[in-house]
């Protein structure tokens, strides 16, 4: 599969004026995803590390397109620039009601058709294609759900947050639906960590150790 280079990703992020908080979130998710992918490969699991890395790098790049408003967030030290607002307005007009991963897929489709299809499968809460697709997609999803804004947190804590933050997307399906979803997510976590020599709760320590070794 042909995937975008770092230079291509950087140019895309600049072209579409991706807000700094989103860039920082993607950077942390990328570090988590790369760590897991490399560790799995070292454990003998067949995984495309490059695909995981680039997927994480771009997974939320077009998040702003799904936001009804682009506003200042003082708690993140963020104030939207005139250019960011202009690009956001254009994206909203072009992709009204479209999930950010589908926005990314459509923008990438011409230059990277296979990678575009991979991105489109990242999905969202209530559309868990990542549970049945290739391992790289599972790693990307898990890495994303381990990162709260810019902090790597416990998976259970993240799931608790998502349960409330996205309640409007699942509440009509009932509490049983959420409990089943929770069980599937925990099964995914177990699948990822089973070949590794450390537990999910040791991920941040593993990342620090690997960073020091580098």
PDB file of C-alpha atoms in Angstrom:
ATOM      1  CA  UNK A   1       0.000   0.000   0.000  1.00  0.00           C
ATOM      2  CA  UNK A   2       1.300   3.433  -0.919  1.00  0.00           C
ATOM      3  CA  UNK A   3       1.135   5.720   2.111  1.00  0.00           C
ATOM      4  CA  UNK A   4       1.823   9.451   2.527  1.00  0.00           C
ATOM      5  CA  UNK A   5       5.296  10.561   3.553  1.00  0.00           C
ATOM      6  CA  UNK A   6       5.885  12.741   6.606  1.00  0.00           C
ATOM      7  CA  UNK A   7       6.509  15.650   4.259  1.00  0.00           C
ATOM      8  CA  UNK A   8       3.176  15.069   2.523  1.00  0.00           C
ATOM      9  CA  UNK A   9       1.382  14.900   5.884  1.00  0.00           C
ATOM     10  CA  UNK A  10       3.054  18.085   7.098  1.00  0.00           C
ATOM     11  CA  UNK A  11       2.089  19.895   3.906  1.00  0.00           C
ATOM     12  CA  UNK A  12      -1.505  18.663   4.193  1.00  0.00           C
ATOM     13  CA  UNK A  13      -1.731  19.788   7.819  1.00  0.00           C
ATOM     14  CA  UNK A  14      -0.455  23.234   6.855  1.00  0.00           C
ATOM     15  CA  UNK A  15      -2.690  23.499   3.807  1.00  0.00           C
ATOM     16  CA  UNK A  16      -5.803  22.792   5.855  1.00  0.00           C
ATOM     17  CA  UNK A  17      -4.687  24.863   8.846  1.00  0.00           C
ATOM     18  CA  UNK A  18      -5.163  22.066  11.376  1.00  0.00           C
ATOM     19  CA  UNK A  19      -5.533  23.722  14.820  1.00  0.00           C
ATOM     20  CA  UNK A  20      -2.658  23.218  17.257  1.00  0.00           C
ATOM     21  CA  UNK A  21      -4.658  21.213  19.855  1.00  0.00           C
ATOM     22  CA  UNK A  22      -5.604  18.688  17.171  1.00  0.00           C
ATOM     23  CA  UNK A  23      -2.024  18.508  15.958  1.00  0.00           C
ATOM     24  CA  UNK A  24      -0.800  17.839  19.487  1.00  0.00           C
ATOM     25  CA  UNK A  25      -3.417  15.156  20.074  1.00  0.00           C
ATOM     26  CA  UNK A  26      -2.477  13.404  16.823  1.00  0.00           C
ATOM     27  CA  UNK A  27       1.214  13.572  17.765  1.00  0.00           C
ATOM     28  CA  UNK A  28       0.586  11.794  21.079  1.00  0.00           C
ATOM     29  CA  UNK A  29      -1.628   9.178  19.422  1.00  0.00           C
ATOM     30  CA  UNK A  30       1.131   8.648  16.864  1.00  0.00           C
ATOM     31  CA  UNK A  31       3.687   7.978  19.614  1.00  0.00           C
ATOM     32  CA  UNK A  32       1.372   5.493  21.313  1.00  0.00           C
ATOM     33  CA  UNK A  33       0.525   3.729  18.057  1.00  0.00           C
ATOM     34  CA  UNK A  34       4.139   3.531  16.960  1.00  0.00           C
ATOM     35  CA  UNK A  35       5.214   2.107  20.319  1.00  0.00           C
ATOM     36  CA  UNK A  36       2.579  -0.607  20.230  1.00  0.00           C
ATOM     37  CA  UNK A  37       3.238  -1.458  16.578  1.00  0.00           C
ATOM     38  CA  UNK A  38       7.012  -1.692  17.073  1.00  0.00           C
ATOM     39  CA  UNK A  39       6.635  -3.790  20.214  1.00  0.00           C
ATOM     40  CA  UNK A  40       4.237  -6.132  18.455  1.00  0.00           C
ATOM     41  CA  UNK A  41       6.621  -6.496  15.535  1.00  0.00           C
ATOM     42  CA  UNK A  42       9.462  -7.273  17.943  1.00  0.00           C
ATOM     43  CA  UNK A  43       7.204  -9.900  19.516  1.00  0.00           C
ATOM     44  CA  UNK A  44       6.900 -11.597  16.128  1.00  0.00           C
ATOM     45  CA  UNK A  45       3.535 -10.188  15.067  1.00  0.00           C
ATOM     46  CA  UNK A  46       3.209  -9.195  11.417  1.00  0.00           C
ATOM     47  CA  UNK A  47       2.317  -5.502  11.440  1.00  0.00           C
ATOM     48  CA  UNK A  48       2.965  -2.544   9.124  1.00  0.00           C
ATOM     49  CA  UNK A  49       4.459   0.004  11.515  1.00  0.00           C
ATOM     50  CA  UNK A  50       4.562   2.735   8.869  1.00  0.00           C
ATOM     51  CA  UNK A  51       0.858   2.371   8.157  1.00  0.00           C
ATOM     52  CA  UNK A  52       0.029   2.675  11.858  1.00  0.00           C
ATOM     53  CA  UNK A  53       2.229   5.748  12.239  1.00  0.00           C
ATOM     54  CA  UNK A  54       0.794   7.656   9.278  1.00  0.00           C
ATOM     55  CA  UNK A  55      -2.740   6.615  10.119  1.00  0.00           C
ATOM     56  CA  UNK A  56      -2.325   7.967  13.650  1.00  0.00           C
ATOM     57  CA  UNK A  57      -0.717  11.138  12.320  1.00  0.00           C
ATOM     58  CA  UNK A  58      -3.730  11.958  10.173  1.00  0.00           C
ATOM     59  CA  UNK A  59      -6.593  10.255  12.016  1.00  0.00           C
ATOM     60  CA  UNK A  60      -8.031  13.488  13.459  1.00  0.00           C
ATOM     61  CA  UNK A  61      -6.460  15.982  11.062  1.00  0.00           C
ATOM     62  CA  UNK A  62      -9.887  17.050   9.810  1.00  0.00           C
ATOM     63  CA  UNK A  63     -11.649  17.012  13.159  1.00  0.00           C
ATOM     64  CA  UNK A  64     -12.383  20.733  12.815  1.00  0.00           C
ATOM     65  CA  UNK A  65     -14.587  19.978   9.802  1.00  0.00           C
ATOM     66  CA  UNK A  66     -16.990  18.111  12.097  1.00  0.00           C
ATOM     67  CA  UNK A  67     -17.197  20.900  14.671  1.00  0.00           C
ATOM     68  CA  UNK A  68     -20.253  23.209  14.484  1.00  0.00           C
ATOM     69  CA  UNK A  69     -18.074  26.020  15.856  1.00  0.00           C
ATOM     70  CA  UNK A  70     -14.357  26.718  15.950  1.00  0.00           C
ATOM     71  CA  UNK A  71     -13.911  28.696  19.125  1.00  0.00           C
ATOM     72  CA  UNK A  72     -11.217  29.755  21.554  1.00  0.00           C
ATOM     73  CA  UNK A  73     -10.258  27.165  24.173  1.00  0.00           C
ATOM     74  CA  UNK A  74      -8.252  29.026  26.836  1.00  0.00           C
ATOM     75  CA  UNK A  75      -7.720  25.794  28.778  1.00  0.00           C
ATOM     76  CA  UNK A  76      -5.696  24.559  25.811  1.00  0.00           C
ATOM     77  CA  UNK A  77      -4.048  27.913  25.116  1.00  0.00           C
ATOM     78  CA  UNK A  78      -5.875  28.042  21.812  1.00  0.00           C
ATOM     79  CA  UNK A  79      -7.339  30.952  19.873  1.00  0.00           C
ATOM     80  CA  UNK A  80      -8.374  30.251  16.255  1.00  0.00           C
ATOM     81  CA  UNK A  81      -6.548  32.353  13.701  1.00  0.00           C
ATOM     82  CA  UNK A  82      -8.264  34.122  10.806  1.00  0.00           C
ATOM     83  CA  UNK A  83      -6.826  31.553   8.408  1.00  0.00           C
ATOM     84  CA  UNK A  84      -8.028  28.630  10.531  1.00  0.00           C
ATOM     85  CA  UNK A  85     -11.513  30.117  10.607  1.00  0.00           C
ATOM     86  CA  UNK A  86     -11.468  30.631   6.854  1.00  0.00           C
ATOM     87  CA  UNK A  87     -10.368  27.049   6.163  1.00  0.00           C
ATOM     88  CA  UNK A  88     -12.863  25.709   8.712  1.00  0.00           C
ATOM     89  CA  UNK A  89     -15.698  27.596   6.992  1.00  0.00           C
ATOM     90  CA  UNK A  90     -14.713  26.132   3.631  1.00  0.00           C
ATOM     91  CA  UNK A  91     -14.534  22.607   5.035  1.00  0.00           C
ATOM     92  CA  UNK A  92     -17.899  22.951   6.769  1.00  0.00           C
ATOM     93  CA  UNK A  93     -19.522  24.087   3.532  1.00  0.00           C
ATOM     94  CA  UNK A  94     -17.965  21.214   1.601  1.00  0.00           C
ATOM     95  CA  UNK A  95     -18.428  18.426   4.165  1.00  0.00           C
ATOM     96  CA  UNK A  96     -21.531  19.258   6.184  1.00  0.00           C
ATOM     97  CA  UNK A  97     -22.469  16.324   8.416  1.00  0.00           C
ATOM     98  CA  UNK A  98     -19.505  14.196   7.322  1.00  0.00           C
ATOM     99  CA  UNK A  99     -17.358  12.403   9.913  1.00  0.00           C
ATOM    100  CA  UNK A 100     -13.772  13.674  10.042  1.00  0.00           C
ATOM    101  CA  UNK A 101     -12.265  10.357   8.931  1.00  0.00           C
ATOM    102  CA  UNK A 102     -14.454  10.359   5.820  1.00  0.00           C
ATOM    103  CA  UNK A 103     -13.379  13.942   5.127  1.00  0.00           C
ATOM    104  CA  UNK A 104      -9.754  12.797   5.329  1.00  0.00           C
ATOM    105  CA  UNK A 105     -10.474   9.786   3.120  1.00  0.00           C
ATOM    106  CA  UNK A 106     -12.065  11.923   0.426  1.00  0.00           C
ATOM    107  CA  UNK A 107      -9.203  14.417   0.450  1.00  0.00           C
ATOM    108  CA  UNK A 108      -6.601  11.630   0.259  1.00  0.00           C
ATOM    109  CA  UNK A 109      -8.434   9.495  -2.298  1.00  0.00           C
ATOM    110  CA  UNK A 110      -6.810  10.839  -5.456  1.00  0.00           C
ATOM    111  CA  UNK A 111      -3.182  10.573  -4.316  1.00  0.00           C
ATOM    112  CA  UNK A 112      -3.495   7.546  -2.009  1.00  0.00           C
ATOM    113  CA  UNK A 113      -6.567   5.472  -2.898  1.00  0.00           C
ATOM    114  CA  UNK A 114      -5.712   2.391  -0.797  1.00  0.00           C
ATOM    115  CA  UNK A 115      -4.666   4.441   2.186  1.00  0.00           C
ATOM    116  CA  UNK A 116      -7.827   6.488   1.772  1.00  0.00           C
ATOM    117  CA  UNK A 117      -9.890   3.311   2.149  1.00  0.00           C
ATOM    118  CA  UNK A 118      -7.919   2.449   5.296  1.00  0.00           C
ATOM    119  CA  UNK A 119      -8.632   5.889   6.765  1.00  0.00           C
ATOM    120  CA  UNK A 120     -12.327   5.601   5.933  1.00  0.00           C
ATOM    121  CA  UNK A 121     -12.498   2.476   8.088  1.00  0.00           C
ATOM    122  CA  UNK A 122     -11.238   4.263  11.194  1.00  0.00           C
ATOM    123  CA  UNK A 123     -14.897   4.975  11.849  1.00  0.00           C
ATOM    124  CA  UNK A 124     -16.395   6.447  14.978  1.00  0.00           C
ATOM    125  CA  UNK A 125     -18.348   5.504  18.078  1.00  0.00           C
ATOM    126  CA  UNK A 126     -21.224   3.308  16.919  1.00  0.00           C
ATOM    127  CA  UNK A 127     -19.393   2.249  13.733  1.00  0.00           C
ATOM    128  CA  UNK A 128     -16.798  -0.219  15.052  1.00  0.00           C
ATOM    129  CA  UNK A 129     -15.250  -1.427  11.794  1.00  0.00           C
ATOM    130  CA  UNK A 130     -11.887  -1.381  13.592  1.00  0.00           C
ATOM    131  CA  UNK A 131     -12.969  -4.466  15.561  1.00  0.00           C
ATOM    132  CA  UNK A 132     -13.030  -6.660  12.458  1.00  0.00           C
ATOM    133  CA  UNK A 133     -10.525  -5.022  10.111  1.00  0.00           C
ATOM    134  CA  UNK A 134      -6.740  -5.399   9.884  1.00  0.00           C
ATOM    135  CA  UNK A 135      -4.492  -5.222  12.932  1.00  0.00           C
ATOM    136  CA  UNK A 136      -3.098  -1.800  12.015  1.00  0.00           C
ATOM    137  CA  UNK A 137      -6.586  -0.321  12.237  1.00  0.00           C
ATOM    138  CA  UNK A 138      -7.114  -1.925  15.637  1.00  0.00           C
ATOM    139  CA  UNK A 139      -3.850  -0.479  16.937  1.00  0.00           C
ATOM    140  CA  UNK A 140      -4.727   2.980  15.621  1.00  0.00           C
ATOM    141  CA  UNK A 141      -8.142   2.873  17.243  1.00  0.00           C
ATOM    142  CA  UNK A 142      -6.756   1.686  20.558  1.00  0.00           C
ATOM    143  CA  UNK A 143      -3.974   4.288  20.524  1.00  0.00           C
ATOM    144  CA  UNK A 144      -6.514   7.037  19.876  1.00  0.00           C
ATOM    145  CA  UNK A 145      -8.769   5.848  22.677  1.00  0.00           C
ATOM    146  CA  UNK A 146      -5.858   5.758  25.123  1.00  0.00           C
ATOM    147  CA  UNK A 147      -5.231   9.494  24.613  1.00  0.00           C
ATOM    148  CA  UNK A 148      -7.423  12.061  26.360  1.00  0.00           C
ATOM    149  CA  UNK A 149      -6.617  15.331  24.598  1.00  0.00           C
ATOM    150  CA  UNK A 150      -2.799  15.134  24.948  1.00  0.00           C
ATOM    151  CA  UNK A 151      -2.451  12.710  27.874  1.00  0.00           C
ATOM    152  CA  UNK A 152      -2.119   8.936  27.787  1.00  0.00           C
ATOM    153  CA  UNK A 153      -4.636   7.594  30.287  1.00  0.00           C
ATOM    154  CA  UNK A 154      -5.985   4.253  31.472  1.00  0.00           C
ATOM    155  CA  UNK A 155      -8.278   2.611  28.919  1.00  0.00           C
ATOM    156  CA  UNK A 156     -11.083   2.185  31.457  1.00  0.00           C
ATOM    157  CA  UNK A 157     -10.964   5.897  32.307  1.00  0.00           C
ATOM    158  CA  UNK A 158     -11.091   6.787  28.634  1.00  0.00           C
ATOM    159  CA  UNK A 159     -14.048   4.488  28.060  1.00  0.00           C
ATOM    160  CA  UNK A 160     -15.874   6.093  30.980  1.00  0.00           C
ATOM    161  CA  UNK A 161     -15.315   9.513  29.395  1.00  0.00           C
ATOM    162  CA  UNK A 162     -16.475   8.369  25.967  1.00  0.00           C
ATOM    163  CA  UNK A 163     -19.558   6.761  27.487  1.00  0.00           C
ATOM    164  CA  UNK A 164     -20.715  10.171  28.699  1.00  0.00           C
ATOM    165  CA  UNK A 165     -19.295  12.396  25.955  1.00  0.00           C
ATOM    166  CA  UNK A 166     -20.963  10.381  23.185  1.00  0.00           C
ATOM    167  CA  UNK A 167     -24.065   9.298  25.088  1.00  0.00           C
ATOM    168  CA  UNK A 168     -26.230  11.029  22.479  1.00  0.00           C
ATOM    169  CA  UNK A 169     -24.934   8.593  19.853  1.00  0.00           C
ATOM    170  CA  UNK A 170     -25.825   5.409  21.701  1.00  0.00           C
ATOM    171  CA  UNK A 171     -28.404   6.127  24.403  1.00  0.00           C
ATOM    172  CA  UNK A 172     -31.320   5.075  22.177  1.00  0.00           C
ATOM    173  CA  UNK A 173     -29.688   1.642  21.822  1.00  0.00           C
ATOM    174  CA  UNK A 174     -29.834   1.092  25.567  1.00  0.00           C
ATOM    175  CA  UNK A 175     -27.346   0.392  28.336  1.00  0.00           C
ATOM    176  CA  UNK A 176     -26.959  -3.215  27.198  1.00  0.00           C
ATOM    177  CA  UNK A 177     -25.567  -1.977  23.891  1.00  0.00           C
ATOM    178  CA  UNK A 178     -22.933   0.047  25.706  1.00  0.00           C
ATOM    179  CA  UNK A 179     -21.987  -2.875  27.947  1.00  0.00           C
ATOM    180  CA  UNK A 180     -21.514  -5.044  24.856  1.00  0.00           C
ATOM    181  CA  UNK A 181     -19.410  -2.326  23.279  1.00  0.00           C
ATOM    182  CA  UNK A 182     -17.325  -2.091  26.437  1.00  0.00           C
ATOM    183  CA  UNK A 183     -16.740  -5.851  26.389  1.00  0.00           C
ATOM    184  CA  UNK A 184     -15.647  -5.692  22.739  1.00  0.00           C
ATOM    185  CA  UNK A 185     -13.225  -2.866  23.481  1.00  0.00           C
ATOM    186  CA  UNK A 186     -11.697  -4.753  26.402  1.00  0.00           C
ATOM    187  CA  UNK A 187     -11.378  -7.832  24.195  1.00  0.00           C
ATOM    188  CA  UNK A 188      -9.529  -5.699  21.651  1.00  0.00           C
ATOM    189  CA  UNK A 189      -7.170  -4.431  24.358  1.00  0.00           C
ATOM    190  CA  UNK A 190      -6.457  -8.014  25.424  1.00  0.00           C
ATOM    191  CA  UNK A 191      -5.782  -9.022  21.795  1.00  0.00           C
ATOM    192  CA  UNK A 192      -3.237  -6.241  21.354  1.00  0.00           C
ATOM    193  CA  UNK A 193      -1.388  -6.866  24.615  1.00  0.00           C
ATOM    194  CA  UNK A 194      -1.452 -10.676  24.642  1.00  0.00           C
ATOM    195  CA  UNK A 195       1.809 -10.986  22.615  1.00  0.00           C
ATOM    196  CA  UNK A 196       3.545  -8.205  24.576  1.00  0.00           C
ATOM    197  CA  UNK A 197       5.611  -8.561  27.708  1.00  0.00           C
ATOM    198  CA  UNK A 198       3.801  -5.832  29.625  1.00  0.00           C
ATOM    199  CA  UNK A 199       0.275  -4.979  30.717  1.00  0.00           C
ATOM    200  CA  UNK A 200      -1.919  -2.120  29.414  1.00  0.00           C
ATOM    201  CA  UNK A 201      -1.299  -0.202  32.625  1.00  0.00           C
ATOM    202  CA  UNK A 202       2.447  -0.275  31.931  1.00  0.00           C
ATOM    203  CA  UNK A 203       2.186   1.414  28.534  1.00  0.00           C
ATOM    204  CA  UNK A 204       3.314   4.873  29.652  1.00  0.00           C
ATOM    205  CA  UNK A 205       6.311   3.393  31.485  1.00  0.00           C
ATOM    206  CA  UNK A 206       7.186   1.402  28.374  1.00  0.00           C
ATOM    207  CA  UNK A 207       7.029   4.569  26.281  1.00  0.00           C
ATOM    208  CA  UNK A 208       9.299   6.408  28.701  1.00  0.00           C
ATOM    209  CA  UNK A 209      11.782   3.546  28.712  1.00  0.00           C
ATOM    210  CA  UNK A 210      11.805   3.346  24.938  1.00  0.00           C
ATOM    211  CA  UNK A 211      12.265   7.101  24.672  1.00  0.00           C
ATOM    212  CA  UNK A 212      15.213   6.977  27.060  1.00  0.00           C
ATOM    213  CA  UNK A 213      16.750   4.095  25.175  1.00  0.00           C
ATOM    214  CA  UNK A 214      16.448   6.040  21.922  1.00  0.00           C
TER     215      UNK A 214
END
